[in-house]
mmCIF file of C-alpha atoms and ligand atoms in Angstrom:
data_model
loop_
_atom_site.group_PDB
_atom_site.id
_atom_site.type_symbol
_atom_site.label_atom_id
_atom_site.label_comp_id
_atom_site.label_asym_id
_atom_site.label_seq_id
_atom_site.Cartn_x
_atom_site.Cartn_y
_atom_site.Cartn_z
ATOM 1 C CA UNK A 1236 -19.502 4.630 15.230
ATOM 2 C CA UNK A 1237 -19.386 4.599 11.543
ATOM 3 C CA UNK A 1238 -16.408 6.391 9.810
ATOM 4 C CA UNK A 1239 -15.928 8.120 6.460
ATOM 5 C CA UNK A 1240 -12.905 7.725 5.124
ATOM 6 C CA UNK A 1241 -11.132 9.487 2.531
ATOM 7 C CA UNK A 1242 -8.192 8.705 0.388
ATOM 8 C CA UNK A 1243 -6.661 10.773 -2.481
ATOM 9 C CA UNK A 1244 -2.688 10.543 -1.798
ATOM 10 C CA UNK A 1245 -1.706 9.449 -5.294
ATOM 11 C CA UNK A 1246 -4.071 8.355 -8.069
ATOM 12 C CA UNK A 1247 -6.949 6.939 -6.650
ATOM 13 C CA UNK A 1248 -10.325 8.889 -5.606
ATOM 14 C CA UNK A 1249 -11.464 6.702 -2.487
ATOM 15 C CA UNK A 1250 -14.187 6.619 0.133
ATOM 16 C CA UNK A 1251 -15.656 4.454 2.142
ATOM 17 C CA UNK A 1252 -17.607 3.982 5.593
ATOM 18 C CA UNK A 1253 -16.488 1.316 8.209
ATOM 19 C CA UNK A 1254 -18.302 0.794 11.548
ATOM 20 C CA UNK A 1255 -18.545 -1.967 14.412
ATOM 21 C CA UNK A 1256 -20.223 -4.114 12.138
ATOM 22 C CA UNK A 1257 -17.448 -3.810 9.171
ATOM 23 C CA UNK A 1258 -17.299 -2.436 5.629
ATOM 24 C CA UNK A 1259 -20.615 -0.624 4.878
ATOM 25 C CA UNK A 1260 -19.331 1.095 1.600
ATOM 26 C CA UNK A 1261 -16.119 0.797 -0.427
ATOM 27 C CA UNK A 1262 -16.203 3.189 -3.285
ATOM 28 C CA UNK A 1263 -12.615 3.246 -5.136
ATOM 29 C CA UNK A 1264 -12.278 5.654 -8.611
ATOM 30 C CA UNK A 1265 -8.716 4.974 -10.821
ATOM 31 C CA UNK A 1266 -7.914 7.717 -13.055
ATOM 32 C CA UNK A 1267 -7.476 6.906 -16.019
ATOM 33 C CA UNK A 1268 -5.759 10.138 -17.377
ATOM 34 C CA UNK A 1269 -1.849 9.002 -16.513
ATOM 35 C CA UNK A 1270 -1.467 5.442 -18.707
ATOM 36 C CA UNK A 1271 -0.712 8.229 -21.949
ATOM 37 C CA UNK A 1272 2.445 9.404 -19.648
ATOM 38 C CA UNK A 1273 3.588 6.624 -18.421
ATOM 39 C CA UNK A 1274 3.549 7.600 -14.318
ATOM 40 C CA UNK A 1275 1.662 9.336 -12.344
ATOM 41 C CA UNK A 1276 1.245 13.238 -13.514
ATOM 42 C CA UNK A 1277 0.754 15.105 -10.130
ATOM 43 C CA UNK A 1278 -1.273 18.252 -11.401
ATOM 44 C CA UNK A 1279 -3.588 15.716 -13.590
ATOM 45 C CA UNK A 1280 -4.005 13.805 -10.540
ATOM 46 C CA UNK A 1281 -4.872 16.973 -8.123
ATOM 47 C CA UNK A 1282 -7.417 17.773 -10.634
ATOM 48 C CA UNK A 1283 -9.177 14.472 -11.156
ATOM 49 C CA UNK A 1284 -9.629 14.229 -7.500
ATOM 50 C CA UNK A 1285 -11.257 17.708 -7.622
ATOM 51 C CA UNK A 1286 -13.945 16.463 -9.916
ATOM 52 C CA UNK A 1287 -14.208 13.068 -8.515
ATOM 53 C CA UNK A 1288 -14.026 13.899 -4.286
ATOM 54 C CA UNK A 1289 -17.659 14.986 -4.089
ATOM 55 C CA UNK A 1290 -19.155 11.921 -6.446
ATOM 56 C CA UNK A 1291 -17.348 9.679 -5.095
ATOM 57 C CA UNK A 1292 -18.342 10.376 -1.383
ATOM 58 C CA UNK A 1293 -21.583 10.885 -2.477
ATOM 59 C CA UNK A 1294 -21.616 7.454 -3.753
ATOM 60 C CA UNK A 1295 -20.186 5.969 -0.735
ATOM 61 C CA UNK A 1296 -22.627 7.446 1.872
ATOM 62 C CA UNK A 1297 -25.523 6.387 -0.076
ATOM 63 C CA UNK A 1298 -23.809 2.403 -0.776
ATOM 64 C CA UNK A 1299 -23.780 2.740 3.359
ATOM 65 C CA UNK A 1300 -27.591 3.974 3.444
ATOM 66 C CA UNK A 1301 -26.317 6.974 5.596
ATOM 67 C CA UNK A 1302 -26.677 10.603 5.421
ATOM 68 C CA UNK A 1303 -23.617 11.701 7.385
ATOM 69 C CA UNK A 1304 -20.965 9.750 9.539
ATOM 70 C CA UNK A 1305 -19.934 10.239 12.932
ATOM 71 C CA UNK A 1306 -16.579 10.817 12.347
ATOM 72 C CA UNK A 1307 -14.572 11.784 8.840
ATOM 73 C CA UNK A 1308 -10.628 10.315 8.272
ATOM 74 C CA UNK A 1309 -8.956 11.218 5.305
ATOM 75 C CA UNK A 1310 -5.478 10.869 4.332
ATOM 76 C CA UNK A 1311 -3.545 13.850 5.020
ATOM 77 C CA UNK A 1312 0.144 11.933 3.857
ATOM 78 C CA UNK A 1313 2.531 10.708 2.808
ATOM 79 C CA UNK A 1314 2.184 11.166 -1.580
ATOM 80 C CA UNK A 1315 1.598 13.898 -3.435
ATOM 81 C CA UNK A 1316 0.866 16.922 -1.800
ATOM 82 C CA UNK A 1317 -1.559 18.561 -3.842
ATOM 83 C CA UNK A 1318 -3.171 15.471 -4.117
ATOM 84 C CA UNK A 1319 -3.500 14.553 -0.746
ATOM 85 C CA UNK A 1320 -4.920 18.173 0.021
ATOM 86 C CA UNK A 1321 -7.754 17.744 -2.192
ATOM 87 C CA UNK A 1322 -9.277 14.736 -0.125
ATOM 88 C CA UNK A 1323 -7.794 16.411 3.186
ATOM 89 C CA UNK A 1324 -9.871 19.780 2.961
ATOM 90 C CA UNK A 1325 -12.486 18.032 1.729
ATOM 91 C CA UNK A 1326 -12.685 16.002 4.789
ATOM 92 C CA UNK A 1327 -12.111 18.723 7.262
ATOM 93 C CA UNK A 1328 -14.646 21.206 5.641
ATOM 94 C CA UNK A 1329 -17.121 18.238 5.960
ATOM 95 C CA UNK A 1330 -16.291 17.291 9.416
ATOM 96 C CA UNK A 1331 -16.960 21.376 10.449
ATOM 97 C CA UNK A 1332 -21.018 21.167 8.151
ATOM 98 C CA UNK A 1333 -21.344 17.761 9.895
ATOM 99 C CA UNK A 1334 -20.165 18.966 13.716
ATOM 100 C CA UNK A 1335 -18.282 15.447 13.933
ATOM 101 C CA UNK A 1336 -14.724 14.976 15.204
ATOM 102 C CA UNK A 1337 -11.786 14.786 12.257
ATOM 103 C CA UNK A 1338 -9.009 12.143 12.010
ATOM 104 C CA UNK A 1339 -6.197 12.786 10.210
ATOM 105 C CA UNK A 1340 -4.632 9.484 8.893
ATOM 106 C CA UNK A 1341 -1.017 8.523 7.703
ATOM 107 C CA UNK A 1342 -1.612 6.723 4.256
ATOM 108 C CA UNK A 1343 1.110 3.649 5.353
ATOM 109 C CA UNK A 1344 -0.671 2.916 8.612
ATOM 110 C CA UNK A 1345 -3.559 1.891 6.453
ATOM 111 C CA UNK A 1346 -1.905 -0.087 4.541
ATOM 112 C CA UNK A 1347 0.017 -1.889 7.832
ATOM 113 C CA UNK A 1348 -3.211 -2.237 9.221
ATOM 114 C CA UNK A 1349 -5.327 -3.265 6.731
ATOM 115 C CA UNK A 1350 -5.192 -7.076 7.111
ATOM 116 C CA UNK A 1351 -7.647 -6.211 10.517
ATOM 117 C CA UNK A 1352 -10.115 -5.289 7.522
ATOM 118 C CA UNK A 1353 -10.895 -8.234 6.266
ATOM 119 C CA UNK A 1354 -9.001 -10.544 9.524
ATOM 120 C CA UNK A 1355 -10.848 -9.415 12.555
ATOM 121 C CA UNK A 1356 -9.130 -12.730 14.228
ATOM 122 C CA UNK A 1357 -5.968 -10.943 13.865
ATOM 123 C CA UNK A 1358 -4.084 -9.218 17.038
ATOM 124 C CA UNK A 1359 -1.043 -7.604 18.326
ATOM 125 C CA UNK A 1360 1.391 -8.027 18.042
ATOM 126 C CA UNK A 1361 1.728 -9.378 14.244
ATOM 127 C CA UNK A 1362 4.532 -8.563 11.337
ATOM 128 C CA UNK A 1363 3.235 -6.104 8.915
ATOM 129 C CA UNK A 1364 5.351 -5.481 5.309
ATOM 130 C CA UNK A 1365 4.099 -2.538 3.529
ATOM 131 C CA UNK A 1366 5.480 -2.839 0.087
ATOM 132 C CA UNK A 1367 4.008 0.002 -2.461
ATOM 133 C CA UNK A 1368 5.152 2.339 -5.045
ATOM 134 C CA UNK A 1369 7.104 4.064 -3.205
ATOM 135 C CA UNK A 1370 7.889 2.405 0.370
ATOM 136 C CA UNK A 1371 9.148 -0.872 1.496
ATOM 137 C CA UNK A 1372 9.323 -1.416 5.106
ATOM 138 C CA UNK A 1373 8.674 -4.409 7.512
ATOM 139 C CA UNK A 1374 7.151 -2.874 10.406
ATOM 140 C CA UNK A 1375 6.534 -5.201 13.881
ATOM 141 C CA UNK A 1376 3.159 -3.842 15.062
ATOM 142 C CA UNK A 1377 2.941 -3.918 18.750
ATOM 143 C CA UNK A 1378 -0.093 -1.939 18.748
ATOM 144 C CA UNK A 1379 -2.311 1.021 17.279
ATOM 145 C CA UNK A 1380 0.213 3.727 17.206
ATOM 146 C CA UNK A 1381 2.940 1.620 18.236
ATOM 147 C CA UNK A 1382 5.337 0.568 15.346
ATOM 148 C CA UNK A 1383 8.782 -0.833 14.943
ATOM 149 C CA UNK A 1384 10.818 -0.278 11.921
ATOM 150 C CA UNK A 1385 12.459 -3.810 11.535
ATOM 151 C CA UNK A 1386 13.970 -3.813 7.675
ATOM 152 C CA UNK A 1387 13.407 -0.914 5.137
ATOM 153 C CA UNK A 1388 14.622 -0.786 1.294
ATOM 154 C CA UNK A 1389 17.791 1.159 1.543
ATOM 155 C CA UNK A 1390 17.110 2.566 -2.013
ATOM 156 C CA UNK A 1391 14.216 1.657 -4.779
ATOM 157 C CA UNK A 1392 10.497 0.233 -3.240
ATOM 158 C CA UNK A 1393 9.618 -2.697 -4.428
ATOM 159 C CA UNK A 1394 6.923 -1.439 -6.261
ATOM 160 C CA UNK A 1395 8.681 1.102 -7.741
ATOM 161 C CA UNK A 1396 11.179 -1.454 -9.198
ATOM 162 C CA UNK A 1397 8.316 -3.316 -10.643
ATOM 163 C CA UNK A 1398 7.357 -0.362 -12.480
ATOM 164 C CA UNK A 1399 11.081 0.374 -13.509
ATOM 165 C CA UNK A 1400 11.341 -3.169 -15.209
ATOM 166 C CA UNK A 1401 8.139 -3.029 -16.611
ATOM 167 C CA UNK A 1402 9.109 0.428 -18.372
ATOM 168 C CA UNK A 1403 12.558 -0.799 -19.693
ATOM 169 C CA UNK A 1404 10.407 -3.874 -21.006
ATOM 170 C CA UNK A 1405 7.813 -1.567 -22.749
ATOM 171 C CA UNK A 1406 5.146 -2.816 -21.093
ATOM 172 C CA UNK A 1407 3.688 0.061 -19.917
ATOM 173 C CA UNK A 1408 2.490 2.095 -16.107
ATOM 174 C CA UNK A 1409 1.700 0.695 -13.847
ATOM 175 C CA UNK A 1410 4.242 -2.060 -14.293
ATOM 176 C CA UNK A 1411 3.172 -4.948 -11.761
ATOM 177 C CA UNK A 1412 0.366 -6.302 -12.408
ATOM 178 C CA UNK A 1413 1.201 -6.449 -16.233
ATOM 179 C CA UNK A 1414 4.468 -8.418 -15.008
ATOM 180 C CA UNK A 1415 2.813 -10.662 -12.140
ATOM 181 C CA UNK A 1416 0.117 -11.440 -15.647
ATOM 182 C CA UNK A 1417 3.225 -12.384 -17.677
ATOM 183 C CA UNK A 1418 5.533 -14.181 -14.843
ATOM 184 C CA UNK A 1419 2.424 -16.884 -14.653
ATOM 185 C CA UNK A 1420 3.325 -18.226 -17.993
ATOM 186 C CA UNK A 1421 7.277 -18.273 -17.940
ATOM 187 C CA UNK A 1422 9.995 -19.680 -16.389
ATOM 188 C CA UNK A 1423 11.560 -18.020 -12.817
ATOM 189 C CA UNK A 1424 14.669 -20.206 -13.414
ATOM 190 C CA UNK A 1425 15.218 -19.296 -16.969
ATOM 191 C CA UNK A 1426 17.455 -16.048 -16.004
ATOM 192 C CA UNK A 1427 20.215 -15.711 -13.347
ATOM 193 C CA UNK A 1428 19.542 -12.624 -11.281
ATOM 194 C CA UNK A 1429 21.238 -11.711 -8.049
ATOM 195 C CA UNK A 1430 19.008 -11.580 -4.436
ATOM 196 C CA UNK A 1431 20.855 -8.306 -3.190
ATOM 197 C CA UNK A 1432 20.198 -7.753 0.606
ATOM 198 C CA UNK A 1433 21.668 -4.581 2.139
ATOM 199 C CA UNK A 1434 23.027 -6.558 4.984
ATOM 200 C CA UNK A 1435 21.235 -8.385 7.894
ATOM 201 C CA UNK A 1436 17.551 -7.169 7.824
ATOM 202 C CA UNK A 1437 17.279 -3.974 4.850
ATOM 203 C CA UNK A 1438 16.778 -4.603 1.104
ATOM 204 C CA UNK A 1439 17.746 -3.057 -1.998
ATOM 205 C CA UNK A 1440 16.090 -3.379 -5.402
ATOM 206 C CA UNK A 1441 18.011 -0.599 -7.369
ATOM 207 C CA UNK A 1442 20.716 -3.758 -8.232
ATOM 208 C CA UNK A 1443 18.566 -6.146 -9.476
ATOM 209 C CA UNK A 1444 16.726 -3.501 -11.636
ATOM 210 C CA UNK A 1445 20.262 -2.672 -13.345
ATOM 211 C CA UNK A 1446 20.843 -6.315 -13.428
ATOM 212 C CA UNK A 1447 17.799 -6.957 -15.297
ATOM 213 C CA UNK A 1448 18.601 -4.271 -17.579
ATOM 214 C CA UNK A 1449 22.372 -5.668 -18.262
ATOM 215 C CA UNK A 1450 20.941 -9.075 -19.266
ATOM 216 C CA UNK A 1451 18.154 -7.361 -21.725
ATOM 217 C CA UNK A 1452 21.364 -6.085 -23.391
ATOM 218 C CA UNK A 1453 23.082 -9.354 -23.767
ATOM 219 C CA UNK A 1454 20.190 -11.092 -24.334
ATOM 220 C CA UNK A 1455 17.338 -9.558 -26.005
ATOM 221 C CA UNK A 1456 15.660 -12.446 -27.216
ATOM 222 C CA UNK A 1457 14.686 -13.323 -23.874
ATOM 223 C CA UNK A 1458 11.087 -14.233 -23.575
ATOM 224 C CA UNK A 1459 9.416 -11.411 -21.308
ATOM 225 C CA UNK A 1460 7.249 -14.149 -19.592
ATOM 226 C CA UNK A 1461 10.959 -15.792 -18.287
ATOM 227 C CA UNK A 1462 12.115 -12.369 -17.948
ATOM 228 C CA UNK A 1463 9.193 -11.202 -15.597
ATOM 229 C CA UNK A 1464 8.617 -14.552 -13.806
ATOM 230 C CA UNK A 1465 12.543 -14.229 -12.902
ATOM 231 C CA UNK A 1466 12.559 -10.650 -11.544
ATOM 232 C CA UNK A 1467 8.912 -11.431 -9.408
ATOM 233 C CA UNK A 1468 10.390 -14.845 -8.128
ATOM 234 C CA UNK A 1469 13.889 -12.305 -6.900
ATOM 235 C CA UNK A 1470 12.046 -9.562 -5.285
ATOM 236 C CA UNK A 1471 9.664 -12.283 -4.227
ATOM 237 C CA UNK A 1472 12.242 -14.125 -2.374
ATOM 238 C CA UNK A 1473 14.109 -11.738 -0.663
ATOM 239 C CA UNK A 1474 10.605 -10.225 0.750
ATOM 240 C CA UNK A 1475 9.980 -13.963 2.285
ATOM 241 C CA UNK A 1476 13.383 -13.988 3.628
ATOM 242 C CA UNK A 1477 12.674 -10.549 5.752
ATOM 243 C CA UNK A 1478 9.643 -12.203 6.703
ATOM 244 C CA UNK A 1479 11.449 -15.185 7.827
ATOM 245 C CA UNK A 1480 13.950 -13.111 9.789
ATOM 246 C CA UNK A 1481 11.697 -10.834 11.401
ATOM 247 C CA UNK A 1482 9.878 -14.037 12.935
ATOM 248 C CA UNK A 1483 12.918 -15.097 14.384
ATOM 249 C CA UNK A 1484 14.464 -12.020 15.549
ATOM 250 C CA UNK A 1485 10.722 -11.176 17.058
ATOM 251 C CA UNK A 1486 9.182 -14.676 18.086
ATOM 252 C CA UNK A 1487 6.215 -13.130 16.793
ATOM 253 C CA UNK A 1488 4.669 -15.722 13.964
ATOM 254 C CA UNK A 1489 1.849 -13.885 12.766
ATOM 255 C CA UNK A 1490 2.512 -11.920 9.713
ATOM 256 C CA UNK A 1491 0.472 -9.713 6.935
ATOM 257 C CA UNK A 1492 1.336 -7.889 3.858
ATOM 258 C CA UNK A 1493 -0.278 -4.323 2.506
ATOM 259 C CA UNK A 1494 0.323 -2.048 -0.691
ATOM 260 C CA UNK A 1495 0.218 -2.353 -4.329
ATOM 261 C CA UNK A 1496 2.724 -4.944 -4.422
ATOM 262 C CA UNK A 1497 1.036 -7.509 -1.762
ATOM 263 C CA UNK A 1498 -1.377 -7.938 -4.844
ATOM 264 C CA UNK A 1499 1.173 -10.004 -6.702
ATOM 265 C CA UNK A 1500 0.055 -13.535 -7.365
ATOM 266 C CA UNK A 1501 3.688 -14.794 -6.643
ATOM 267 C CA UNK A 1502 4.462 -13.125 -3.474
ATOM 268 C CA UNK A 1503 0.589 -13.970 -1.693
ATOM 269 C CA UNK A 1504 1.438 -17.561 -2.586
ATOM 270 C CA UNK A 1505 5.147 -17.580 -1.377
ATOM 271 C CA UNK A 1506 3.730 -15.467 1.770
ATOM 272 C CA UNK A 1507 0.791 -18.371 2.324
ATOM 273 C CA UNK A 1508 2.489 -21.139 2.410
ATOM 274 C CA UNK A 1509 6.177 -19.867 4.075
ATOM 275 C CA UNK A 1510 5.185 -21.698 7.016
ATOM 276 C CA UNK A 1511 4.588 -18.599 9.277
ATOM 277 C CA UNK A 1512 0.682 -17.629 10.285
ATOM 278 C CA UNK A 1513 -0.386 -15.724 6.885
ATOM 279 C CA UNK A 1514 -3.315 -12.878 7.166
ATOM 280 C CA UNK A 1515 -3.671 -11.332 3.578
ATOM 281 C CA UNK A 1516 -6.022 -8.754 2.251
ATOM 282 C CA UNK A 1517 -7.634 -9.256 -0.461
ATOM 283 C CA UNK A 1518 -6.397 -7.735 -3.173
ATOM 284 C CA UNK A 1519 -8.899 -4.902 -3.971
ATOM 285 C CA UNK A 1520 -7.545 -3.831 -0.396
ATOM 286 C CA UNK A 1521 -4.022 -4.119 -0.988
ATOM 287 C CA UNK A 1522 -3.607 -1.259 -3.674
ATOM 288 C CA UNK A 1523 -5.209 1.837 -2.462
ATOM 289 C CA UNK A 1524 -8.730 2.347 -1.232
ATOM 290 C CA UNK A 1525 -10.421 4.242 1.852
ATOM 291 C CA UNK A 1526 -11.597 1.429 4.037
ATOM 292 C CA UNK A 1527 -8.005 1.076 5.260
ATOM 293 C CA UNK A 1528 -8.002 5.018 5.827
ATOM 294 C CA UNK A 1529 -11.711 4.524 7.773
ATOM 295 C CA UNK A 1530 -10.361 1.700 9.722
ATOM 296 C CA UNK A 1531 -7.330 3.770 10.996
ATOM 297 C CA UNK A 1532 -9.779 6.443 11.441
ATOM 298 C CA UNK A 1533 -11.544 4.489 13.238
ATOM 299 C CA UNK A 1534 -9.158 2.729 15.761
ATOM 300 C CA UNK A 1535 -7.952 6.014 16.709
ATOM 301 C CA UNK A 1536 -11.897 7.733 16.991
ATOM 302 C CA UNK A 1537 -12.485 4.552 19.622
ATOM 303 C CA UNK A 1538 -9.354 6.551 21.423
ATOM 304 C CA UNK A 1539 -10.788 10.064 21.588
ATOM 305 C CA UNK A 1540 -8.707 11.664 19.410
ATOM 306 C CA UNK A 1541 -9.832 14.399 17.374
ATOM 307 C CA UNK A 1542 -7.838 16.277 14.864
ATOM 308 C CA UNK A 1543 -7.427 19.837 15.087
ATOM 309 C CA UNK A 1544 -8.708 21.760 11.798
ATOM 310 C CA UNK A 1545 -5.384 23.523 11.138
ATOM 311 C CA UNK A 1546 -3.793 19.540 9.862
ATOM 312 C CA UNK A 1547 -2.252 20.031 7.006
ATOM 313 C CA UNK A 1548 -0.362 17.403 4.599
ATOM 314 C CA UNK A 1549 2.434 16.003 5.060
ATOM 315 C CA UNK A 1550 4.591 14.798 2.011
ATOM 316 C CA UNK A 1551 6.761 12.855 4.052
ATOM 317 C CA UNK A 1552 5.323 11.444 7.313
ATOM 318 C CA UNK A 1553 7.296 8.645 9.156
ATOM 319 C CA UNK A 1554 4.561 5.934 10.530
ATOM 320 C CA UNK A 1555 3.633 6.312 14.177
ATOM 321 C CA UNK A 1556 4.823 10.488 14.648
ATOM 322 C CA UNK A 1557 2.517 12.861 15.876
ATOM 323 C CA UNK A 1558 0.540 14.710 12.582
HETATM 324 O O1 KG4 B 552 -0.149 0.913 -2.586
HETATM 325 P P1 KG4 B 552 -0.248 1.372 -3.997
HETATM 326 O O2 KG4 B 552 -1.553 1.141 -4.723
HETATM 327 O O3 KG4 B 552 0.109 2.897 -4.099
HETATM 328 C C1 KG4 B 552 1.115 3.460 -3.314
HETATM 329 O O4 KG4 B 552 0.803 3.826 -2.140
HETATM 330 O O5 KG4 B 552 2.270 3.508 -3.816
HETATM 331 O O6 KG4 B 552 0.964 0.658 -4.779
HETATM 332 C C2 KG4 B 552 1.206 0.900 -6.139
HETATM 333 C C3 KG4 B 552 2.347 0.006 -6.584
HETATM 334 C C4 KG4 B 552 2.802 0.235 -8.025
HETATM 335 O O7 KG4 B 552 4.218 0.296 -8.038
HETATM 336 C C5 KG4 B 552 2.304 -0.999 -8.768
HETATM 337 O O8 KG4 B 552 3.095 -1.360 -9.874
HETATM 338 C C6 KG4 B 552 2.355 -2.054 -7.684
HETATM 339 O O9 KG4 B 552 1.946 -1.376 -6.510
HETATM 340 N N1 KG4 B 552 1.464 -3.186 -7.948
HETATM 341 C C7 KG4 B 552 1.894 -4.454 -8.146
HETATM 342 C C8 KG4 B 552 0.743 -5.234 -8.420
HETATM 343 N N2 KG4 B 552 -0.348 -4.404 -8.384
HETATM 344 C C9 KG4 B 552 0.118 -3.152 -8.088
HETATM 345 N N3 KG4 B 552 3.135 -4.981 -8.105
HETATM 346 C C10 KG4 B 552 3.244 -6.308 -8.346
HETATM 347 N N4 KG4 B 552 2.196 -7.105 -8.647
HETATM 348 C C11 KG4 B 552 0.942 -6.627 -8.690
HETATM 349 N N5 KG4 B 552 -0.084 -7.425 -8.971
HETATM 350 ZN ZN1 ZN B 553 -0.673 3.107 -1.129
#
């Protein structure tokens, strides 16, 4: 069964076809048009997609050497809705020309389950933290469909405080990786900054953010390598500590990261070598792609379900409801 899947939630034009025997095309388009503003612009990125949905699936079937699937996923929330829509009528209107079934897919279960991309030795029940722009949630997946919420960020994503910092230190959108470049060369001891948990399991990054900001006050001849290596090696630690928690609370040991932020350098080496049973994506699918969305697509395909052609997107879709 080989799946086309479709992403196009925020700013990234994806597609890409996964079967039985893995990843037969990945095809992933960043628009460039939002760096000038400094976040993402939602009508610029609506648009882009329009231009770049057709090309870009184009370029996927032929990397796969097919000439249609046998069943089309595309992401149909949560992000930006006019956004999403764009790959989401694409995808339907192609599953009615092709006659193939249609799987509507929520954009965080691909990133909870994309370690099984690239880890087919993984299995159920494993620890999943999906930490992106704009969520931050340990999940403990029992299996496809079934999800437990075990710690959530009680106010910014981790992500989103990456891109916060980065701002307030001028360095520009999207914030982390210019900050996980920059916290390789300084110090993570050189500034104080508080590890604010929102008590036993949730987390909270608005604090540290402010902290950060209070300190660049006082001291603004702070190096921004010791300033960035300081905040990563904060947000980095209280992620590990969920991690740690959830393993005891659960007795489950096996544990995975997704989303933007799993691509940091600091966190995939705290995560590694934390002593609990690591499966990490590569990086290229940690921030956001299709194969994840194919892969869900996928999994649920194998199931029989089939999407009616009325789906429409959701903004704000909890993982494991209903579409
Ligand atoms: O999953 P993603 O690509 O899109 C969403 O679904 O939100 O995540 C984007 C987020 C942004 O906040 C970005 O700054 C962050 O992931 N990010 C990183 C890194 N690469 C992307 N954060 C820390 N270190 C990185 N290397
Ligand atoms: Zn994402």
């Amino acid at each position: 069964m080989r799946v086309l899947g479709i992403e196009s939630s925020c700013d990234e034009t994806a597609a890409a076809v996964v079967s039985g025997q893995g990843i037969l095309a990945d095809i992933v388009h960043g628009q460039q048009v939002h760096a000038a503003y400094g976040g993402v612009v939602p009508e610029l990125a609506s648009r882009a997609h329009a231009e770049q949905v057709v090309p870009v699936v184009r370029a996927a079937l032929d990397s796969a050497g097919i000439e249609r699937p046998d069943v089309v996923a595309a992401t149909a929330g949560p992000g930006l809705v006019g956004a999403v829509l764009v790959g989401l009528c694409f995808g339907k209107a192609a599953a009615l020309g092709w006659k193939v079934p249609f799987i509507a897919v929520n954009h965080l279960e691909g990133h909870l389950l994309s370690p099984l991309l690239d880890h087919p030795d993984l299995y159920f029940p494993f620890l999943s933290l999906v930490v992106s722009g704009g969520h931050t949630t340990l999940y403990l997946a029992q299996d496809v469909g079934r999800y437990q919420t075990l710690a959530e960020t009680v106010d910014d994503a981790a992500g989103e405080a990456f891109d916060k910092v980065a701002r307030m230190m001028g360095l520009g959108y999207p914030g982390g990786p210019v900050i996980d470049r920059l916290a390789s060369q300084g110090d993570p001891r050189s500034v104080p900054l508080p590890r604010p948990k929102a008590g036993e399991m949730d987390m909270s990054f608005a604090g540290l953010k402010t902290a950060v900001r209070t300190w660049l006050q006082k001291h603004p001849e702070t190096r921004p390598e010791d300033m960035a290596a300081s905040f990563q090696a904060a947000v980095v630690e209280v992620l590990v500590d969920r991690l740690h928690r959830a393993a005891r609370l659960t007795g489950v040991e096996r544990v995975s990261i997704g989303g933007g932020v799993a691509a940091n350098a600091g966190l995939r080496h705290a995560v590694s070598s934390c002593g609990l049973q690591a499966f990490l994506p590569p990086r290229h699918h940690c921030t956001d792609n299709a194969a994840m969305i194919a892969l869900v697509g996928r999994l649920y395909a194998q199931r029989g379900r089939n999407d009616p052609l009325s789906t429409t997107a959701r903004p704000r879709w909890p993982v494991g409801e209903p579409v």
